[in-house]
Amino acid sequence: MSDATLLQINNLSCIRDDRVLFEHLSLSLAGGQMLLVEGHNGSGKTSLLRILTGLKLADEGDILWNGVSITKLTADYYEQINYVGHHDGVKRELTCLENLRLVQAMGKPADMDLDDALEAVNLYRYGDTPVSNLSAGQKRRLALARLLVAESTLWILDEPFTSLDKKSMASFETMFEQHLQNQGMIVMTSHHQIDMPESNLLRLDLSA
Amino acid sequence: MNRLSLSQAFIFLLRRDLTLVFRNRGELANPLLFFVMVITLFPLAIGAIPELLARIAPGIIWVAALLAAMLSLDSVFRSDFEDGSLEQLLLSAHPMPVLVLAKVCAHWLVTGLPLLLMAPVLAEMLGMASEAQGILLLTILIGTPVLSLIGSIGVALTIGLRKGGIILSLLVLPLYVPVLIFAASAIDGAGAGFDVSPQINMLLAFLFLSVSLSPWATSAALKMSMS
């Protein structure tokens, strides 16, 4: 990861059912910075995040990754990002370890051992437990473990703290800070109070 | 650690899908049970007239196989769509068409292959001529992958719709008809002692065409459905 890593949002607009969610949105995010997207329900937070992943197309404007549009980069860009959306994206029928192995197989595996990753999200004893036996919070923690096992620069997180308790929230905040220190980038939405250093935190309020 | 090669990723996803089905065995039996039930009901309804049954056997078996394939189509992407795994696959660093092909292969192994294994028993039950039976199996072997491949495009297009079922049938069924026609005609011809290589070649052409084109169409349709 070099200092040059840069995500630019250029004049972005999103319209849904004739309603303008946001328009002419421009900003840029450099390595080590985090963007916190705020706004009331239905203000377009999830839409913005999905546009950033490339899953959804913007009605106007574009996203540049190091100066190149992400619609041109596709797989080269996907390799750089890690997305955790509303859905956990884990299979109920598979065990925790099997799910993480799948994440590694589909992405770029990080150096971290799978057991260490499970320990980091406090699921160490659950490696061979089917996900269907986990609680909602545990499932969420497993979904977030993908951030550790697949290497990426940009984390795009949609309400990552849903169903997490205070203790796990704090440990994930530490993990996020670590990622920022390694020149990573985070874009996330959260209804929870975020307890992170303000110095590298950008806020974007979509309801304004 | 390095990224998996494309073929490793293909095999990994194929194995994952097979594991998923194995842990959800009810799904596995469903299309096969449908196939067997439809075919066993025909002699009961029409009556035990061996000549008639032997005459219509190719048609019955193929129509049942086609409907069984269609019945099972939705499961190719449904659960992945609902739990968010499909989003993650689309965001994978591997090319989506290859991943789609892995999923369709897995789908064929659990829905098409059982039909192929069951068909000889059912053909014998209906009294099909023995020279036609070999060709029946050949057409099922070539034809059912085509059904899965074409069907996956339809599923990908309709996955985001809440009531996609009926549209899926309308969309996919017309595309299945050529396969049905050539397969049934090949079996008929073989029963009558003709050379059926033209029909088999046509079916092979359908197979190669759909293997090479449908994964691309399916991944484009999935991207559209997800946005």
Short mmCIF file of C-alpha atoms in Angstrom, two decimals:
data_model
loop_
_atom_site.label_atom_id
_atom_site.label_comp_id
_atom_site.label_asym_id
_atom_site.label_seq_id
_atom_site.Cartn_x
_atom_site.Cartn_y
_atom_site.Cartn_z
CA MET A 1 0.00 0.00 0.00
CA SER A 2 1.55 3.29 -1.05
CA ASP A 3 0.73 6.81 0.04
CA ALA A 4 -0.70 7.44 -3.39
CA THR A 5 -3.74 5.24 -2.75
CA LEU A 6 -6.70 7.45 -3.27
CA LEU A 7 -10.40 7.04 -3.63
CA GLN A 8 -12.15 9.92 -5.33
CA ILE A 9 -15.87 10.45 -5.59
CA ASN A 10 -16.57 12.75 -8.48
CA ASN A 11 -19.83 14.65 -8.84
CA LEU A 12 -21.86 11.61 -7.83
CA SER A 13 -25.65 11.55 -8.00
CA CYS A 14 -28.11 8.85 -7.12
CA ILE A 15 -31.80 8.95 -7.98
CA ARG A 16 -34.27 6.38 -6.77
CA ASP A 17 -37.90 6.32 -7.89
CA ASP A 18 -37.75 9.95 -9.04
CA ARG A 19 -36.36 10.96 -5.66
CA VAL A 20 -32.91 12.47 -5.50
CA LEU A 21 -30.98 10.71 -2.74
CA PHE A 22 -27.88 12.81 -3.20
CA GLU A 23 -26.40 14.81 -6.03
CA HIS A 24 -23.11 16.39 -7.03
CA LEU A 25 -21.32 14.61 -4.24
CA SER A 26 -17.55 15.02 -4.46
CA LEU A 27 -14.89 14.05 -1.99
CA SER A 28 -11.69 12.12 -1.75
CA LEU A 29 -10.28 9.69 0.73
CA ALA A 30 -6.61 8.91 1.17
CA GLY A 31 -4.81 6.03 2.83
CA GLY A 32 -5.21 6.16 6.61
CA GLN A 33 -8.52 7.99 6.45
CA MET A 34 -11.98 6.90 7.35
CA LEU A 35 -15.24 8.20 5.95
CA LEU A 36 -18.27 7.96 8.18
CA VAL A 37 -21.50 8.28 6.21
CA GLU A 38 -24.36 9.56 8.31
CA GLY A 39 -27.98 10.32 7.62
CA HIS A 40 -31.52 9.27 8.50
CA ASN A 41 -33.16 6.10 7.18
CA GLY A 42 -33.61 6.16 3.44
CA SER A 43 -31.14 8.98 2.90
CA GLY A 44 -29.05 6.85 0.55
CA LYS A 45 -26.26 5.58 2.79
CA THR A 46 -26.52 2.00 1.57
CA SER A 47 -26.90 3.18 -2.03
CA LEU A 48 -23.72 5.22 -1.74
CA LEU A 49 -21.84 2.26 -0.30
CA ARG A 50 -23.10 -0.07 -3.01
CA ILE A 51 -22.08 2.43 -5.66
CA LEU A 52 -18.63 2.52 -4.07
CA THR A 53 -18.36 -1.26 -4.34
CA GLY A 54 -19.35 -1.13 -7.99
CA LEU A 55 -22.37 -3.36 -7.39
CA LYS A 56 -24.66 -0.46 -8.22
CA LEU A 57 -24.19 2.12 -10.92
CA ALA A 58 -24.41 5.80 -10.13
CA ASP A 59 -26.91 7.87 -12.09
CA GLU A 60 -24.28 10.51 -12.63
CA GLY A 61 -20.61 10.98 -11.81
CA ASP A 62 -17.96 8.36 -11.19
CA ILE A 63 -15.63 6.83 -8.66
CA LEU A 64 -11.91 6.91 -9.24
CA TRP A 65 -9.41 4.58 -7.65
CA ASN A 66 -5.93 6.05 -7.99
CA GLY A 67 -7.27 8.12 -10.83
CA VAL A 68 -8.89 5.30 -12.81
CA SER A 69 -12.63 4.78 -12.94
CA ILE A 70 -13.70 1.66 -11.04
CA THR A 71 -16.01 0.63 -13.88
CA LYS A 72 -12.84 0.14 -15.94
CA LEU A 73 -10.85 -1.55 -13.20
CA THR A 74 -13.44 -4.14 -12.13
CA ALA A 75 -11.47 -7.18 -10.90
CA ASP A 76 -8.36 -5.08 -10.13
CA TYR A 77 -10.56 -2.90 -7.93
CA TYR A 78 -12.43 -5.80 -6.32
CA GLU A 79 -9.09 -7.14 -5.22
CA GLN A 80 -8.54 -3.93 -3.26
CA ILE A 81 -11.85 -3.81 -1.45
CA ASN A 82 -13.70 -5.76 1.18
CA TYR A 83 -17.42 -5.22 1.56
CA VAL A 84 -19.63 -6.22 4.47
CA GLY A 85 -23.22 -5.31 3.71
CA HIS A 86 -26.56 -5.68 5.44
CA HIS A 87 -26.45 -9.39 4.79
CA ASP A 88 -23.67 -11.25 6.48
CA GLY A 89 -22.73 -13.15 3.33
CA VAL A 90 -22.01 -16.33 5.28
CA LYS A 91 -23.57 -19.70 4.57
CA ARG A 92 -25.70 -21.13 7.37
CA GLU A 93 -24.93 -24.71 6.43
CA LEU A 94 -21.15 -24.29 6.56
CA THR A 95 -18.97 -24.05 9.64
CA CYS A 96 -17.15 -20.85 10.59
CA LEU A 97 -13.83 -22.15 9.25
CA GLU A 98 -15.39 -23.31 5.98
CA ASN A 99 -16.90 -19.88 5.51
CA LEU A 100 -13.56 -18.17 6.06
CA ARG A 101 -11.85 -20.58 3.69
CA LEU A 102 -14.36 -19.59 1.04
CA VAL A 103 -13.58 -15.92 1.65
CA GLN A 104 -9.90 -16.64 1.12
CA ALA A 105 -10.54 -18.73 -1.98
CA MET A 106 -12.56 -15.97 -3.61
CA GLY A 107 -10.27 -13.10 -2.67
CA LYS A 108 -6.65 -12.44 -1.92
CA PRO A 109 -5.72 -14.37 1.24
CA ALA A 110 -4.04 -12.38 3.99
CA ASP A 111 -1.18 -13.80 6.02
CA MET A 112 -3.36 -14.25 9.06
CA ASP A 113 -4.09 -17.79 10.12
CA LEU A 114 -7.80 -18.65 10.11
CA ASP A 115 -7.75 -19.70 13.76
CA ASP A 116 -6.10 -16.41 14.71
CA ALA A 117 -8.78 -14.54 12.79
CA LEU A 118 -11.49 -16.42 14.65
CA GLU A 119 -9.77 -15.63 17.91
CA ALA A 120 -9.56 -11.96 16.97
CA VAL A 121 -13.33 -11.83 16.53
CA ASN A 122 -13.83 -13.87 19.69
CA LEU A 123 -15.12 -17.01 17.97
CA TYR A 124 -12.13 -19.21 18.68
CA ARG A 125 -14.06 -22.22 19.95
CA TYR A 126 -16.60 -22.05 17.16
CA GLY A 127 -14.37 -23.06 14.23
CA ASP A 128 -16.27 -26.25 13.52
CA THR A 129 -19.69 -24.97 14.53
CA PRO A 130 -22.23 -24.57 11.73
CA VAL A 131 -23.19 -20.94 11.31
CA SER A 132 -26.85 -21.83 11.80
CA ASN A 133 -26.03 -22.45 15.48
CA LEU A 134 -24.54 -19.00 16.01
CA SER A 135 -26.36 -16.00 17.41
CA ALA A 136 -26.97 -12.89 15.31
CA GLY A 137 -24.07 -11.07 16.95
CA GLN A 138 -21.72 -14.02 16.47
CA LYS A 139 -22.73 -14.23 12.81
CA ARG A 140 -21.96 -10.56 12.42
CA ARG A 141 -18.54 -11.06 13.99
CA LEU A 142 -17.87 -13.91 11.57
CA ALA A 143 -18.93 -11.69 8.66
CA LEU A 144 -16.46 -9.05 9.85
CA ALA A 145 -13.71 -11.65 10.15
CA ARG A 146 -13.50 -11.56 6.36
CA LEU A 147 -11.70 -8.23 6.79
CA LEU A 148 -8.86 -10.06 8.49
CA VAL A 149 -8.52 -13.11 6.28
CA ALA A 150 -8.73 -11.39 2.90
CA GLU A 151 -6.22 -8.68 2.21
CA SER A 152 -7.61 -5.36 1.01
CA THR A 153 -7.00 -1.65 1.21
CA LEU A 154 -10.51 -0.27 1.28
CA TRP A 155 -13.11 -1.59 3.69
CA ILE A 156 -16.70 -0.72 2.85
CA LEU A 157 -18.90 -1.48 5.83
CA ASP A 158 -22.65 -1.06 6.00
CA GLU A 159 -23.74 -0.87 9.65
CA PRO A 160 -20.97 -3.21 10.83
CA PHE A 161 -22.02 -2.94 14.47
CA THR A 162 -25.57 -4.25 14.06
CA SER A 163 -26.34 -6.75 16.85
CA LEU A 164 -22.88 -6.39 18.42
CA ASP A 165 -22.41 -5.74 22.11
CA LYS A 166 -20.29 -2.90 23.53
CA LYS A 167 -17.28 -5.10 24.13
CA SER A 168 -17.12 -6.44 20.57
CA MET A 169 -17.73 -2.95 19.20
CA ALA A 170 -14.70 -1.69 21.08
CA SER A 171 -12.53 -4.52 19.80
CA PHE A 172 -13.61 -3.88 16.21
CA GLU A 173 -12.90 -0.18 16.63
CA THR A 174 -9.37 -1.13 17.65
CA MET A 175 -9.16 -3.33 14.55
CA PHE A 176 -10.33 -0.43 12.37
CA GLU A 177 -7.74 1.91 13.90
CA GLN A 178 -5.07 -0.67 13.19
CA HIS A 179 -6.18 -0.82 9.55
CA LEU A 180 -6.03 2.98 9.26
CA GLN A 181 -2.55 2.99 10.77
CA ASN A 182 -1.48 0.57 8.03
CA GLN A 183 -2.60 3.17 5.49
CA GLY A 184 -5.88 1.37 4.87
CA MET A 185 -9.15 3.15 4.19
CA ILE A 186 -12.60 2.64 5.61
CA VAL A 187 -15.96 3.86 4.42
CA MET A 188 -18.75 2.99 6.79
CA THR A 189 -22.22 3.83 7.99
CA SER A 190 -23.22 3.42 11.59
CA HIS A 191 -26.05 4.42 13.85
CA HIS A 192 -23.82 3.75 16.81
CA GLN A 193 -21.58 6.30 18.42
CA ILE A 194 -18.12 5.74 17.01
CA ASP A 195 -15.30 6.07 19.49
CA MET A 196 -12.34 6.71 17.21
CA PRO A 197 -9.75 9.48 16.84
CA GLU A 198 -11.28 12.43 15.00
CA SER A 199 -8.00 13.40 13.33
CA ASN A 200 -8.38 11.08 10.34
CA LEU A 201 -12.15 10.82 10.40
CA LEU A 202 -14.22 12.47 7.68
CA ARG A 203 -17.95 12.80 8.18
CA LEU A 204 -20.52 12.99 5.43
CA ASP A 205 -24.11 13.76 6.34
CA LEU A 206 -26.52 12.73 3.60
CA SER A 207 -29.64 14.13 5.26
CA ALA A 208 -28.31 17.68 5.02
CA MET B 1 -0.20 -16.42 0.74
CA ASN B 2 -1.09 -16.34 -2.90
CA ARG B 3 -4.40 -16.05 -4.60
CA LEU B 4 -5.94 -19.29 -5.82
CA SER B 5 -5.54 -19.97 -9.49
CA LEU B 6 -8.67 -19.81 -11.58
CA SER B 7 -9.09 -23.56 -11.80
CA GLN B 8 -8.57 -23.94 -8.04
CA ALA B 9 -11.22 -21.30 -7.40
CA PHE B 10 -13.55 -23.11 -9.80
CA ILE B 11 -13.10 -26.41 -8.00
CA PHE B 12 -13.39 -24.76 -4.59
CA LEU B 13 -16.73 -23.18 -5.42
CA LEU B 14 -17.97 -26.39 -7.04
CA ARG B 15 -17.12 -28.32 -3.90
CA ARG B 16 -18.69 -25.71 -1.68
CA ASP B 17 -21.97 -25.97 -3.58
CA LEU B 18 -21.91 -29.76 -3.44
CA THR B 19 -21.25 -29.61 0.32
CA LEU B 20 -24.17 -27.24 0.72
CA VAL B 21 -26.52 -29.58 -1.14
CA PHE B 22 -25.21 -32.58 0.76
CA ARG B 23 -26.06 -30.85 4.05
CA ASN B 24 -29.50 -30.01 2.69
CA ARG B 25 -30.36 -33.37 1.23
CA GLY B 26 -34.10 -32.75 0.80
CA GLU B 27 -33.30 -30.41 -2.06
CA LEU B 28 -31.36 -33.14 -3.80
CA ALA B 29 -34.26 -35.56 -3.88
CA ASN B 30 -36.88 -33.09 -5.04
CA PRO B 31 -36.34 -32.93 -8.83
CA LEU B 32 -35.54 -36.62 -9.02
CA LEU B 33 -38.69 -37.54 -7.15
CA PHE B 34 -40.72 -35.33 -9.46
CA PHE B 35 -39.13 -36.97 -12.50
CA VAL B 36 -39.85 -40.50 -11.26
CA MET B 37 -43.39 -39.69 -10.13
CA VAL B 38 -44.50 -38.08 -13.37
CA ILE B 39 -43.21 -40.98 -15.41
CA THR B 40 -44.68 -43.69 -13.18
CA LEU B 41 -48.07 -41.97 -13.26
CA PHE B 42 -48.37 -42.23 -17.05
CA PRO B 43 -48.89 -46.03 -17.28
CA LEU B 44 -51.46 -45.75 -14.48
CA ALA B 45 -53.39 -43.04 -16.27
CA ILE B 46 -53.11 -44.30 -19.84
CA GLY B 47 -53.47 -47.96 -19.07
CA ALA B 48 -51.08 -50.86 -19.49
CA ILE B 49 -50.83 -50.87 -23.28
CA PRO B 50 -47.20 -51.85 -23.93
CA GLU B 51 -47.08 -50.67 -27.59
CA LEU B 52 -48.52 -47.27 -26.76
CA LEU B 53 -46.24 -46.76 -23.75
CA ALA B 54 -43.16 -47.79 -25.70
CA ARG B 55 -44.19 -45.38 -28.47
CA ILE B 56 -44.60 -42.36 -26.19
CA ALA B 57 -41.80 -43.22 -23.74
CA PRO B 58 -39.16 -40.87 -25.28
CA GLY B 59 -41.56 -37.95 -25.15
CA ILE B 60 -42.67 -38.65 -21.58
CA ILE B 61 -39.17 -39.06 -20.27
CA TRP B 62 -37.90 -35.92 -21.95
CA VAL B 63 -40.86 -33.75 -20.95
CA ALA B 64 -40.51 -34.95 -17.36
CA ALA B 65 -36.75 -34.29 -17.41
CA LEU B 66 -37.34 -30.81 -18.78
CA LEU B 67 -39.93 -29.94 -16.16
CA ALA B 68 -37.79 -31.42 -13.39
CA ALA B 69 -34.86 -29.29 -14.55
CA MET B 70 -37.04 -26.20 -14.59
CA LEU B 71 -38.44 -26.95 -11.15
CA SER B 72 -34.96 -27.05 -9.68
CA LEU B 73 -33.60 -23.98 -11.49
CA ASP B 74 -34.39 -21.42 -8.83
CA SER B 75 -32.03 -23.08 -6.38
CA VAL B 76 -28.94 -22.21 -8.45
CA PHE B 77 -28.68 -18.70 -7.04
CA ARG B 78 -31.59 -18.30 -4.58
CA SER B 79 -29.88 -19.05 -1.27
CA ASP B 80 -26.74 -17.14 -2.27
CA PHE B 81 -28.92 -14.19 -3.21
CA GLU B 82 -30.76 -14.21 0.07
CA ASP B 83 -27.81 -14.44 2.44
CA GLY B 84 -25.58 -11.98 0.59
CA SER B 85 -23.08 -14.55 -0.69
CA LEU B 86 -23.93 -13.59 -4.25
CA GLU B 87 -22.79 -10.00 -3.63
CA GLN B 88 -19.52 -11.34 -2.33
CA LEU B 89 -19.10 -13.58 -5.38
CA LEU B 90 -19.70 -10.62 -7.68
CA LEU B 91 -17.03 -8.71 -5.76
CA SER B 92 -14.61 -11.60 -6.02
CA ALA B 93 -11.29 -11.01 -7.70
CA HIS B 94 -11.96 -14.00 -9.95
CA PRO B 95 -13.89 -13.54 -13.20
CA MET B 96 -17.57 -14.00 -12.55
CA PRO B 97 -18.34 -16.19 -15.61
CA VAL B 98 -15.99 -18.87 -14.29
CA LEU B 99 -17.65 -18.79 -10.88
CA VAL B 100 -21.06 -18.96 -12.54
CA LEU B 101 -19.93 -21.98 -14.53
CA ALA B 102 -18.80 -23.67 -11.30
CA LYS B 103 -22.19 -23.08 -9.73
CA VAL B 104 -24.05 -24.35 -12.79
CA CYS B 105 -21.83 -27.44 -12.91
CA ALA B 106 -22.63 -28.16 -9.28
CA HIS B 107 -26.29 -27.65 -10.02
CA TRP B 108 -26.17 -30.11 -12.91
CA LEU B 109 -24.33 -32.69 -10.80
CA VAL B 110 -27.10 -32.67 -8.21
CA THR B 111 -30.13 -32.30 -10.50
CA GLY B 112 -29.18 -33.50 -14.00
CA LEU B 113 -26.94 -36.43 -13.14
CA PRO B 114 -29.53 -38.23 -10.96
CA LEU B 115 -31.98 -38.05 -13.87
CA LEU B 116 -29.38 -39.65 -16.11
CA LEU B 117 -28.84 -42.46 -13.59
CA MET B 118 -32.56 -43.03 -13.12
CA ALA B 119 -33.53 -42.90 -16.80
CA PRO B 120 -32.54 -46.50 -17.76
CA VAL B 121 -34.83 -47.90 -15.07
CA LEU B 122 -37.74 -45.76 -16.23
CA ALA B 123 -37.08 -46.51 -19.90
CA GLU B 124 -37.15 -50.22 -19.12
CA MET B 125 -40.36 -49.76 -17.16
CA LEU B 126 -42.05 -48.09 -20.12
CA GLY B 127 -40.82 -50.86 -22.39
CA MET B 128 -38.64 -48.69 -24.59
CA ALA B 129 -36.80 -50.50 -27.38
CA SER B 130 -33.29 -51.41 -26.23
CA GLU B 131 -31.59 -49.77 -29.25
CA ALA B 132 -33.32 -46.48 -28.34
CA GLN B 133 -32.26 -46.64 -24.69
CA GLY B 134 -28.62 -45.90 -25.38
CA ILE B 135 -29.57 -42.85 -27.41
CA LEU B 136 -31.97 -41.75 -24.65
CA LEU B 137 -29.11 -41.72 -22.17
CA LEU B 138 -26.88 -39.91 -24.63
CA THR B 139 -29.48 -37.19 -25.21
CA ILE B 140 -30.01 -36.77 -21.49
CA LEU B 141 -26.26 -36.58 -20.93
CA ILE B 142 -25.88 -33.86 -23.57
CA GLY B 143 -29.24 -32.17 -23.10
CA THR B 144 -29.60 -31.64 -19.35
CA PRO B 145 -26.42 -29.51 -19.03
CA VAL B 146 -27.88 -27.30 -21.76
CA LEU B 147 -31.06 -26.97 -19.69
CA SER B 148 -29.06 -25.95 -16.60
CA LEU B 149 -26.93 -23.48 -18.55
CA ILE B 150 -29.81 -21.78 -20.35
CA GLY B 151 -31.89 -21.83 -17.19
CA SER B 152 -29.19 -20.05 -15.21
CA ILE B 153 -29.57 -17.01 -17.48
CA GLY B 154 -33.28 -16.92 -16.74
CA VAL B 155 -32.75 -17.30 -13.00
CA ALA B 156 -30.15 -14.55 -13.00
CA LEU B 157 -32.55 -12.21 -14.77
CA THR B 158 -35.45 -12.88 -12.41
CA ILE B 159 -33.67 -13.37 -9.07
CA GLY B 160 -34.39 -9.84 -7.89
CA LEU B 161 -38.11 -10.12 -8.58
CA ARG B 162 -40.31 -11.18 -5.72
CA LYS B 163 -42.53 -13.33 -7.91
CA GLY B 164 -40.05 -14.35 -10.54
CA GLY B 165 -41.28 -17.94 -10.84
CA ILE B 166 -43.84 -17.49 -13.58
CA ILE B 167 -41.68 -15.11 -15.60
CA LEU B 168 -38.82 -17.56 -15.32
CA SER B 169 -40.92 -20.32 -16.90
CA LEU B 170 -42.12 -18.04 -19.69
CA LEU B 171 -38.58 -16.90 -20.34
CA VAL B 172 -36.85 -20.24 -20.27
CA LEU B 173 -39.36 -22.71 -21.67
CA PRO B 174 -39.24 -21.46 -25.30
CA LEU B 175 -35.46 -21.82 -25.20
CA TYR B 176 -35.81 -25.40 -23.98
CA VAL B 177 -38.04 -26.42 -26.89
CA PRO B 178 -35.26 -26.98 -29.48
CA VAL B 179 -33.45 -29.31 -27.08
CA LEU B 180 -36.68 -31.24 -26.54
CA ILE B 181 -37.38 -31.53 -30.27
CA PHE B 182 -33.94 -32.77 -31.25
CA ALA B 183 -33.65 -35.13 -28.29
CA ALA B 184 -37.06 -36.73 -28.85
CA SER B 185 -36.44 -36.98 -32.57
CA ALA B 186 -33.07 -38.68 -31.98
CA ILE B 187 -34.63 -41.29 -29.71
CA ASP B 188 -37.50 -41.90 -32.14
CA GLY B 189 -35.08 -42.25 -35.00
CA ALA B 190 -32.90 -44.68 -33.09
CA GLY B 191 -35.96 -46.78 -32.26
CA ALA B 192 -36.84 -46.93 -35.95
CA GLY B 193 -33.29 -47.87 -36.85
CA PHE B 194 -32.19 -44.62 -38.52
CA ASP B 195 -28.85 -42.88 -38.23
CA VAL B 196 -29.33 -40.21 -35.57
CA SER B 197 -25.95 -38.48 -35.71
CA PRO B 198 -27.42 -35.23 -37.13
CA GLN B 199 -29.68 -34.79 -34.12
CA ILE B 200 -26.88 -35.69 -31.70
CA ASN B 201 -24.59 -33.23 -33.45
CA MET B 202 -27.21 -30.52 -33.10
CA LEU B 203 -27.51 -31.26 -29.38
CA LEU B 204 -23.73 -31.11 -29.05
CA ALA B 205 -23.77 -27.77 -30.85
CA PHE B 206 -26.34 -26.49 -28.34
CA LEU B 207 -24.12 -27.72 -25.52
CA PHE B 208 -20.95 -26.04 -26.79
CA LEU B 209 -22.81 -22.86 -27.59
CA SER B 210 -24.39 -22.66 -24.16
CA VAL B 211 -21.18 -23.59 -22.30
CA SER B 212 -19.30 -20.83 -24.07
CA LEU B 213 -21.96 -18.11 -23.98
CA SER B 214 -24.33 -18.63 -21.07
CA PRO B 215 -21.84 -17.98 -18.20
CA TRP B 216 -21.18 -14.52 -19.64
CA ALA B 217 -24.86 -13.80 -20.12
CA THR B 218 -25.62 -15.08 -16.63
CA SER B 219 -22.99 -12.97 -14.91
CA ALA B 220 -24.12 -9.87 -16.80
CA ALA B 221 -27.70 -10.60 -15.78
CA LEU B 222 -26.66 -11.13 -12.16
CA LYS B 223 -24.85 -7.80 -12.10
CA MET B 224 -27.98 -6.16 -13.45
CA SER B 225 -30.23 -7.88 -10.94
CA MET B 226 -28.03 -6.89 -8.01
CA SER B 227 -27.83 -3.19 -8.82
#
